[in-house]
Short mmCIF file of C-alpha atoms in Angstrom, two decimals:
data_model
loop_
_atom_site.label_atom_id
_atom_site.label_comp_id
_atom_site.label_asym_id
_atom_site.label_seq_id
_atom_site.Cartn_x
_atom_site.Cartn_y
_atom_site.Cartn_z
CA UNK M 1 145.33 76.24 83.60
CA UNK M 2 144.46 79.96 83.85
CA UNK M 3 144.21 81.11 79.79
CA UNK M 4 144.70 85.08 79.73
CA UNK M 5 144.73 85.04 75.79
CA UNK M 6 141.62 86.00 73.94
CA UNK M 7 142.79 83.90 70.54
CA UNK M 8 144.90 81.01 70.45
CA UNK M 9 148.34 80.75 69.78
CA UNK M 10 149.84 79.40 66.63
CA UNK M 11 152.92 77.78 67.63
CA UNK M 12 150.73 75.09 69.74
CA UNK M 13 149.75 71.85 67.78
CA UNK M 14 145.85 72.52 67.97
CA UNK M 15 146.49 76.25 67.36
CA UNK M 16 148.14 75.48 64.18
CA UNK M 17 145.70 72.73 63.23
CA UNK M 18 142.71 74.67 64.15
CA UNK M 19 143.19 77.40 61.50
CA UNK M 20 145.26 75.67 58.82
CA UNK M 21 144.32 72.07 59.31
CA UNK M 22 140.22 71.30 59.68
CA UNK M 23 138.13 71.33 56.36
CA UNK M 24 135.94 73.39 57.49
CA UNK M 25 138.87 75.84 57.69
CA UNK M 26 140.58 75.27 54.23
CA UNK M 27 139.82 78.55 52.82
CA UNK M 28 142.30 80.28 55.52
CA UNK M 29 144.95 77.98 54.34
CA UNK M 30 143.95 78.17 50.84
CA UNK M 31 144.47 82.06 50.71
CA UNK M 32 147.74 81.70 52.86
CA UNK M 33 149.33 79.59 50.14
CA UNK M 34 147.79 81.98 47.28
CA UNK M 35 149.34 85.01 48.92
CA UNK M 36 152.97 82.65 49.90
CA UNK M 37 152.91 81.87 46.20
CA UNK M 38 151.67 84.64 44.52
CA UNK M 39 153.18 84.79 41.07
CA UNK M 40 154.97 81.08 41.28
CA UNK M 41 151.97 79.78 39.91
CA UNK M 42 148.21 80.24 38.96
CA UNK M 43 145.52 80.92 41.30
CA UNK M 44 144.93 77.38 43.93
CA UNK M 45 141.02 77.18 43.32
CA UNK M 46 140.48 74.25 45.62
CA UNK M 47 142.43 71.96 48.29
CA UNK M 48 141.83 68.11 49.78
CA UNK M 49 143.19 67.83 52.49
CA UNK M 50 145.56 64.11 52.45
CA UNK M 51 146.33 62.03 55.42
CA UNK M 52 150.03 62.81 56.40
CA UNK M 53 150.94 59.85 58.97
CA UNK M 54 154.03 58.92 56.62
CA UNK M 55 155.58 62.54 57.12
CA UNK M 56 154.92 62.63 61.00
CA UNK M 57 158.04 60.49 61.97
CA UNK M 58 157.22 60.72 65.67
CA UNK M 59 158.44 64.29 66.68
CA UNK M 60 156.45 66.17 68.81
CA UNK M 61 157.74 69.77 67.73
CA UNK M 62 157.15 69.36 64.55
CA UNK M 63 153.52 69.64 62.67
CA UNK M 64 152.67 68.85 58.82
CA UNK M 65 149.84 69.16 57.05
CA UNK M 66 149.36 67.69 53.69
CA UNK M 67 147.57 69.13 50.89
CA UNK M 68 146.40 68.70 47.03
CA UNK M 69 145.37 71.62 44.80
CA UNK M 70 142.77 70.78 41.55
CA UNK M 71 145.53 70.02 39.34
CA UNK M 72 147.59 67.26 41.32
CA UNK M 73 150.00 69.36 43.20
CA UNK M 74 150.87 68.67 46.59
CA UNK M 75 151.70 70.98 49.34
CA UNK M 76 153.07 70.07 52.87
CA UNK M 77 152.92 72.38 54.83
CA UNK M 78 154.79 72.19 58.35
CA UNK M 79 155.21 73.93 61.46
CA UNK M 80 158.57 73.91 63.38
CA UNK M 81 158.65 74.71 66.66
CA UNK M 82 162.41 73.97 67.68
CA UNK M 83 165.71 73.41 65.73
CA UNK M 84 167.29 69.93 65.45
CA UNK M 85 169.68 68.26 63.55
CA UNK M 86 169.21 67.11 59.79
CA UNK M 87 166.49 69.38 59.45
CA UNK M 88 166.94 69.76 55.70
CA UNK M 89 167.49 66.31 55.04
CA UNK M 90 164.17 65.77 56.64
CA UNK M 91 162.50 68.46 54.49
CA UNK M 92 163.69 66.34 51.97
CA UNK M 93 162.55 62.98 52.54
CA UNK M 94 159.41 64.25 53.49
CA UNK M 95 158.66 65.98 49.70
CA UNK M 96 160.36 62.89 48.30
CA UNK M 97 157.29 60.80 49.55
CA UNK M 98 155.12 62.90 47.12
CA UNK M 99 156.81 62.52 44.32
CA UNK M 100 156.79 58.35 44.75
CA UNK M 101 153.60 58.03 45.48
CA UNK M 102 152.66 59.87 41.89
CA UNK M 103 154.07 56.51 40.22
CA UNK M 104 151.89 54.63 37.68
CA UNK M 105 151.72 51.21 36.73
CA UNK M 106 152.07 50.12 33.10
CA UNK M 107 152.80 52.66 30.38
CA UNK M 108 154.51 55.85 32.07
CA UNK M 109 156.21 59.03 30.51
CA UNK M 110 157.44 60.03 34.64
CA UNK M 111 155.22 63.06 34.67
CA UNK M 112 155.54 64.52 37.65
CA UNK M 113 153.21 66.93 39.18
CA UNK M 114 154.85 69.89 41.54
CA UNK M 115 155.50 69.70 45.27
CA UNK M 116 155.89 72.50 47.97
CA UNK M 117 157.58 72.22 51.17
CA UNK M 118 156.86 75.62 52.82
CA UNK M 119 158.21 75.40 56.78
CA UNK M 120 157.21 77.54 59.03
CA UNK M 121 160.26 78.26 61.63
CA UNK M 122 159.72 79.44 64.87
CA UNK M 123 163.82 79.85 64.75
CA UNK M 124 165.96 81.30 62.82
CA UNK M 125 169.21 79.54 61.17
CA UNK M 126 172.53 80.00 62.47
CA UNK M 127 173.93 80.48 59.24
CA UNK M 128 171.38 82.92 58.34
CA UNK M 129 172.06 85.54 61.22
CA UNK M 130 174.36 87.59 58.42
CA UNK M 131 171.09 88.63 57.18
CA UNK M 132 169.12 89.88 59.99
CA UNK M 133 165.66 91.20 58.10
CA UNK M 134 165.18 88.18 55.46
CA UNK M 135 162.69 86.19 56.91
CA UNK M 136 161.82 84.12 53.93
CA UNK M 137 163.96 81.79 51.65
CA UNK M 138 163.01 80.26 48.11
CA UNK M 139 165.22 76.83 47.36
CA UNK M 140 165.14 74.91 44.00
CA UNK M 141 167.52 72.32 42.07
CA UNK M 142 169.53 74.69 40.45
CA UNK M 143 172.69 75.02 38.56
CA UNK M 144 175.54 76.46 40.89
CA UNK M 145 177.14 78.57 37.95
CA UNK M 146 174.39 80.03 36.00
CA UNK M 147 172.07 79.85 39.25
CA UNK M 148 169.38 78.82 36.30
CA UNK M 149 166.95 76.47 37.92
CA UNK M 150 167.44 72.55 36.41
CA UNK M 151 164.14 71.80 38.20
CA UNK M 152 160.88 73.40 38.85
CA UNK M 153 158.81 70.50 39.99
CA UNK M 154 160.12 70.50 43.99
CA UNK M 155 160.14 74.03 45.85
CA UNK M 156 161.32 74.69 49.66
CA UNK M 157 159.70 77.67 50.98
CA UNK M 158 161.23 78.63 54.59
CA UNK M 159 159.37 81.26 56.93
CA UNK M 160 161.81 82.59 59.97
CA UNK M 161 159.49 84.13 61.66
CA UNK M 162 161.32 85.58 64.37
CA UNK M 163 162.85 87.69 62.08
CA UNK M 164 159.40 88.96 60.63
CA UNK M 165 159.13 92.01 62.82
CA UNK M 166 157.00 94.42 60.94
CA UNK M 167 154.06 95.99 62.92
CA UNK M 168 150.59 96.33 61.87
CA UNK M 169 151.79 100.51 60.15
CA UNK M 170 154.08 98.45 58.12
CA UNK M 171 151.70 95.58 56.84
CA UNK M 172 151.78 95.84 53.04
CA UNK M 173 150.61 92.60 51.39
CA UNK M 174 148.57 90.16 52.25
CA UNK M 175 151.38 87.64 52.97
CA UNK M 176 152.74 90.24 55.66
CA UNK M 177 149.21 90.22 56.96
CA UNK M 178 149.47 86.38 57.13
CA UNK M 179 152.83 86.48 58.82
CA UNK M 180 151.52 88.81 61.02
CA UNK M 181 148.96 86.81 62.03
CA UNK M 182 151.09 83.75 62.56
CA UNK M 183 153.31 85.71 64.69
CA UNK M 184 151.14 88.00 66.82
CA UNK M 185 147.78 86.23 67.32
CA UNK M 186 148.06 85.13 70.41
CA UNK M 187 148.82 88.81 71.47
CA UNK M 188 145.84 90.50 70.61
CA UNK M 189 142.86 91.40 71.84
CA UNK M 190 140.75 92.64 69.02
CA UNK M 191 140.97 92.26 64.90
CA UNK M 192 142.91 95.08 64.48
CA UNK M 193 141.77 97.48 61.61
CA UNK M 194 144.60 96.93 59.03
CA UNK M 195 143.50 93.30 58.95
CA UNK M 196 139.54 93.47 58.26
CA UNK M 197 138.51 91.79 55.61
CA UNK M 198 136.57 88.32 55.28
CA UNK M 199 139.65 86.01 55.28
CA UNK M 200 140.72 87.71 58.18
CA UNK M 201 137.37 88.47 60.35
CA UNK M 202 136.95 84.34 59.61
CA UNK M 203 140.03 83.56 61.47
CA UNK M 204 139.70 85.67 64.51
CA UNK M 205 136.13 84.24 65.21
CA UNK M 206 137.50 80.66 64.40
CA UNK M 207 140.63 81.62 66.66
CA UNK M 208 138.55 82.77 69.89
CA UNK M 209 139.08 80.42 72.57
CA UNK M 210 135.83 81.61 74.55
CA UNK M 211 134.16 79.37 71.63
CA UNK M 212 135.77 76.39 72.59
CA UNK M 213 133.76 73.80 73.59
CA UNK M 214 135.07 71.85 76.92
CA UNK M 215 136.93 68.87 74.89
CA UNK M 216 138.54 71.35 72.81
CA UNK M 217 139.53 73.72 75.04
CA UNK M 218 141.08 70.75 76.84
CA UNK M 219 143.43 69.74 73.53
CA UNK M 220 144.68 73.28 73.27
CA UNK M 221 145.43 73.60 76.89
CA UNK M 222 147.82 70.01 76.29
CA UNK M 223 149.07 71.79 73.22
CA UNK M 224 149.73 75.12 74.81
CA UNK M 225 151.40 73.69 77.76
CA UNK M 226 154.04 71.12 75.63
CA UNK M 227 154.89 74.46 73.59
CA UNK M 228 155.74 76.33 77.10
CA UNK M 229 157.61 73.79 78.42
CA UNK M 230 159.52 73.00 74.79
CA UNK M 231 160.33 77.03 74.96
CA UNK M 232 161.58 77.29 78.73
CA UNK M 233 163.70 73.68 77.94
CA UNK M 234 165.48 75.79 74.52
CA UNK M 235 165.87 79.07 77.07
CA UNK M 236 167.72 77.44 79.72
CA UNK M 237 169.66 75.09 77.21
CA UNK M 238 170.47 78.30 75.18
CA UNK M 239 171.37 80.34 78.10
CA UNK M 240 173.71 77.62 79.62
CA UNK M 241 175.25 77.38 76.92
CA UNK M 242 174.58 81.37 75.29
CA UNK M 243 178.16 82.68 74.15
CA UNK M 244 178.88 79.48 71.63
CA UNK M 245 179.39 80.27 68.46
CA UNK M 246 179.27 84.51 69.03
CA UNK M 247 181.88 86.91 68.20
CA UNK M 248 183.45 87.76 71.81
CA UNK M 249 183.31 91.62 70.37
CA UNK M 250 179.68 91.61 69.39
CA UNK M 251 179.24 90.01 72.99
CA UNK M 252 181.24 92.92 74.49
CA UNK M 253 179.55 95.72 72.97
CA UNK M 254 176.61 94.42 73.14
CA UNK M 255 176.87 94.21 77.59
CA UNK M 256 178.47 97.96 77.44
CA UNK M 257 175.00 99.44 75.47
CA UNK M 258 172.89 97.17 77.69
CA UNK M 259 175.45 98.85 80.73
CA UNK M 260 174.36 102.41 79.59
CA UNK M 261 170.73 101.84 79.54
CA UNK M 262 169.99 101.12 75.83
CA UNK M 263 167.33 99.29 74.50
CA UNK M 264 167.80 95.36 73.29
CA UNK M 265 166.18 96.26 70.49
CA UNK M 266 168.41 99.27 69.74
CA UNK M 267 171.76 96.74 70.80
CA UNK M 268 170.03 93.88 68.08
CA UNK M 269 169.75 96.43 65.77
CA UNK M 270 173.60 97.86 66.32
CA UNK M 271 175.57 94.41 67.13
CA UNK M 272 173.90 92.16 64.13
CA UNK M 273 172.84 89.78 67.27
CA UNK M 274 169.22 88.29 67.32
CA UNK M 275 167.06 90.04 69.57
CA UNK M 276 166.52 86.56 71.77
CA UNK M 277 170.46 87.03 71.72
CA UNK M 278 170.67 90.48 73.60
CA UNK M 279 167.75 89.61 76.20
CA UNK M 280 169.36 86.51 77.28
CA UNK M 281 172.48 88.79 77.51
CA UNK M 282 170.56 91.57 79.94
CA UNK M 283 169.36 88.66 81.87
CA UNK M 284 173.12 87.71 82.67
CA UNK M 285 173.70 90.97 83.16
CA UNK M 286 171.42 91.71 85.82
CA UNK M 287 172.09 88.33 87.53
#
C-alpha cells in the first residue's frame, strides 16, 4: 500500500489510538478534554487510562477509550466512524457501565462520581441537518419544562465533525484547534503556524508516519484500509439510495445551480443540503 500522507489519519483505529490512546500520549488527550470541557468543570490534572473491553461490543467502526481523572471521574471517549441504528441507546449502556461499577459493599450513601460520554462523529444526524453549522451538542437529564438539569453526574458530549468547517484564519480556541486537527490531519503537510505550540508540535511529531517502525506502520496500513473500504461501502449505499428522505425542491434547485456552473459548496450553503449531499448530486449529474 502506497501511503502519500505525511501524518496519519484520525478516523483509522491506530490513528485514533496513536494520539489519544497510548500513555505515553495522555497529555494530548488530557488537554483535548480540558479544552472540550472548559468551564464544565475544574482543570483534569492527571488521567489512567482503564481497560475498556466491556464497552467494545464487537463493532469494528466504532473505537472507545476509557479514562479516569484524579478525582474518580470517568471519561469514555469514542470514535464513530459510521451511523447505525440505536446509536444513543448504546451511548447509554456504555456510560451506564461506569456508574455500576462505582458500587460499594457494606455501608453506602450512592455517591456517585461524574461520567462523560463525548463521541466523536464522523457523520452528522439526520435530524440535525436543520442546523447546518452546530457541530457540537451538550445532553443531560433534564426537566422538559424548566429545561433545569435534574442531573449533573452523566454528560453526552457529541462532535459532528463534518459540519466543523472552519479553516486554519478562523481557528479561535483551542478546542477549534483540536477539531481542526481531528478533521484535517491527514491533509497536511507541515504544522501549520496557527497551531504551534507544545501540545500541538507533540502531536505532529507523534503523528508522522515516516517514524513508524515496520510493525506499526503495518497496523495503520490494516486500519487505514478498513476505514477506506467502510467509506466507499456508505458512498455507494448512500448514492443508491441518495434522494430518501430529501425535499424533492431542495433536490431540484440544488441540480439547476450545479447545471449553471456553481460551486457545491455555494449550492450546500444555498439549499440547507450537506455538502456530501450536493457532490453525490454532481456525480449523478455528470453520469
Amino acid at each position: 500500500m502506497d501511503i502519500k500522507e505525511r501524518y496519519i489519519n484520525l478516523f483509522a483505529d491506530y490513528g485514533f489510538k496513536k494520539i489519544f490512546g497510548e500513555h505515553i500520549n495522555k497529555h494530548l488527550l488530557l488537554d483535548f478534554l480540558n479544552e472540550l470541557l472548559k468551564g464544565e468543570q475544574g482543570e483534569i490534572l492527571d488521567l489512567i487510562y482503564l481497560k475498556t473491553e466491556q464497552l467494545a461490543l464487537s463493532r469494528k467502526d466504532i473505537v472507545d477509550l476509557c479514562c479516569e481523572n484524579e478525582k474518580g471521574e470517568r471519561f469514555i471517549v469514542g470514535l464513530r466512524k459510521s451511523k447505525h441504528d440505536f446509536f444513543s441507546n448504546r451511548a447509554r449502556y456504555c456510560s451506564s457501565l461506569p456508574i455500576w461499577e462505582q458500587e460499594k459493599r457494606g455501608k453506602w450513601d450512592f455517591g456517585l462520581k461524574a461520567v462523560y460520554t463525548v463521541a466523536i462523529l464522523n457523520f452528522a444526524f439526520d435530524e440535525d441537518r436543520d442546523q447546518p453549522t452546530r457541530y457540537r451538542y451538550d445532553a443531560k437529564l433534564s426537566d422538559i419544562e424548566s429545561k433545569r438539569v435534574g442531573y449533573d453526574k452523566l454528560t453526552f458530549i457529541y462532535l459532528e465533525m463534518p459540519k466543523f468547517t472552519k479553516g486554519l484564519d478562523e481557528l479561535e480556541t483551542g478546542l477549534d484547534k483540536w477539531l481542526y486537527v481531528i478533521r484535517n490531519l491527514h491533509r497536511l503537510d507541515k504544522l501549520p503556524d496557527k497551531l504551534q505550540g507544545k501540545v500541538f508540535e507533540q502531536l505532529f511529531e507523534v503523528a508522522e508516519i515516516a517514524r513508524f517502525t515496520p510493525d506499526q506502520m503495518c497496523s495503520y496500513e490494516e486500519s487505514l484500509n478498513y476505514y477506506r473500504d467502510l467509506k466507499k461501502s456508505l458512498a455507494t449505499e448512500f448514492a443508491e439510495g441518495w434522494d430518501e428522505g430529501l425535499e424533492e425542491e431542495q433536490i431540484e434547485i440544488a441540480l439547476e445551480m450545479l447545471g449553471e456552473g456553481e460551486s457545491v459548496e455555494k449550492v450546500a450553503d444555498f439549499t440547507g443540503l450537506y455538502l456530501a449531499i450536493v457532490k453525490v448530486l454532481e456525480h449523478k449529474r455528470r453520469q
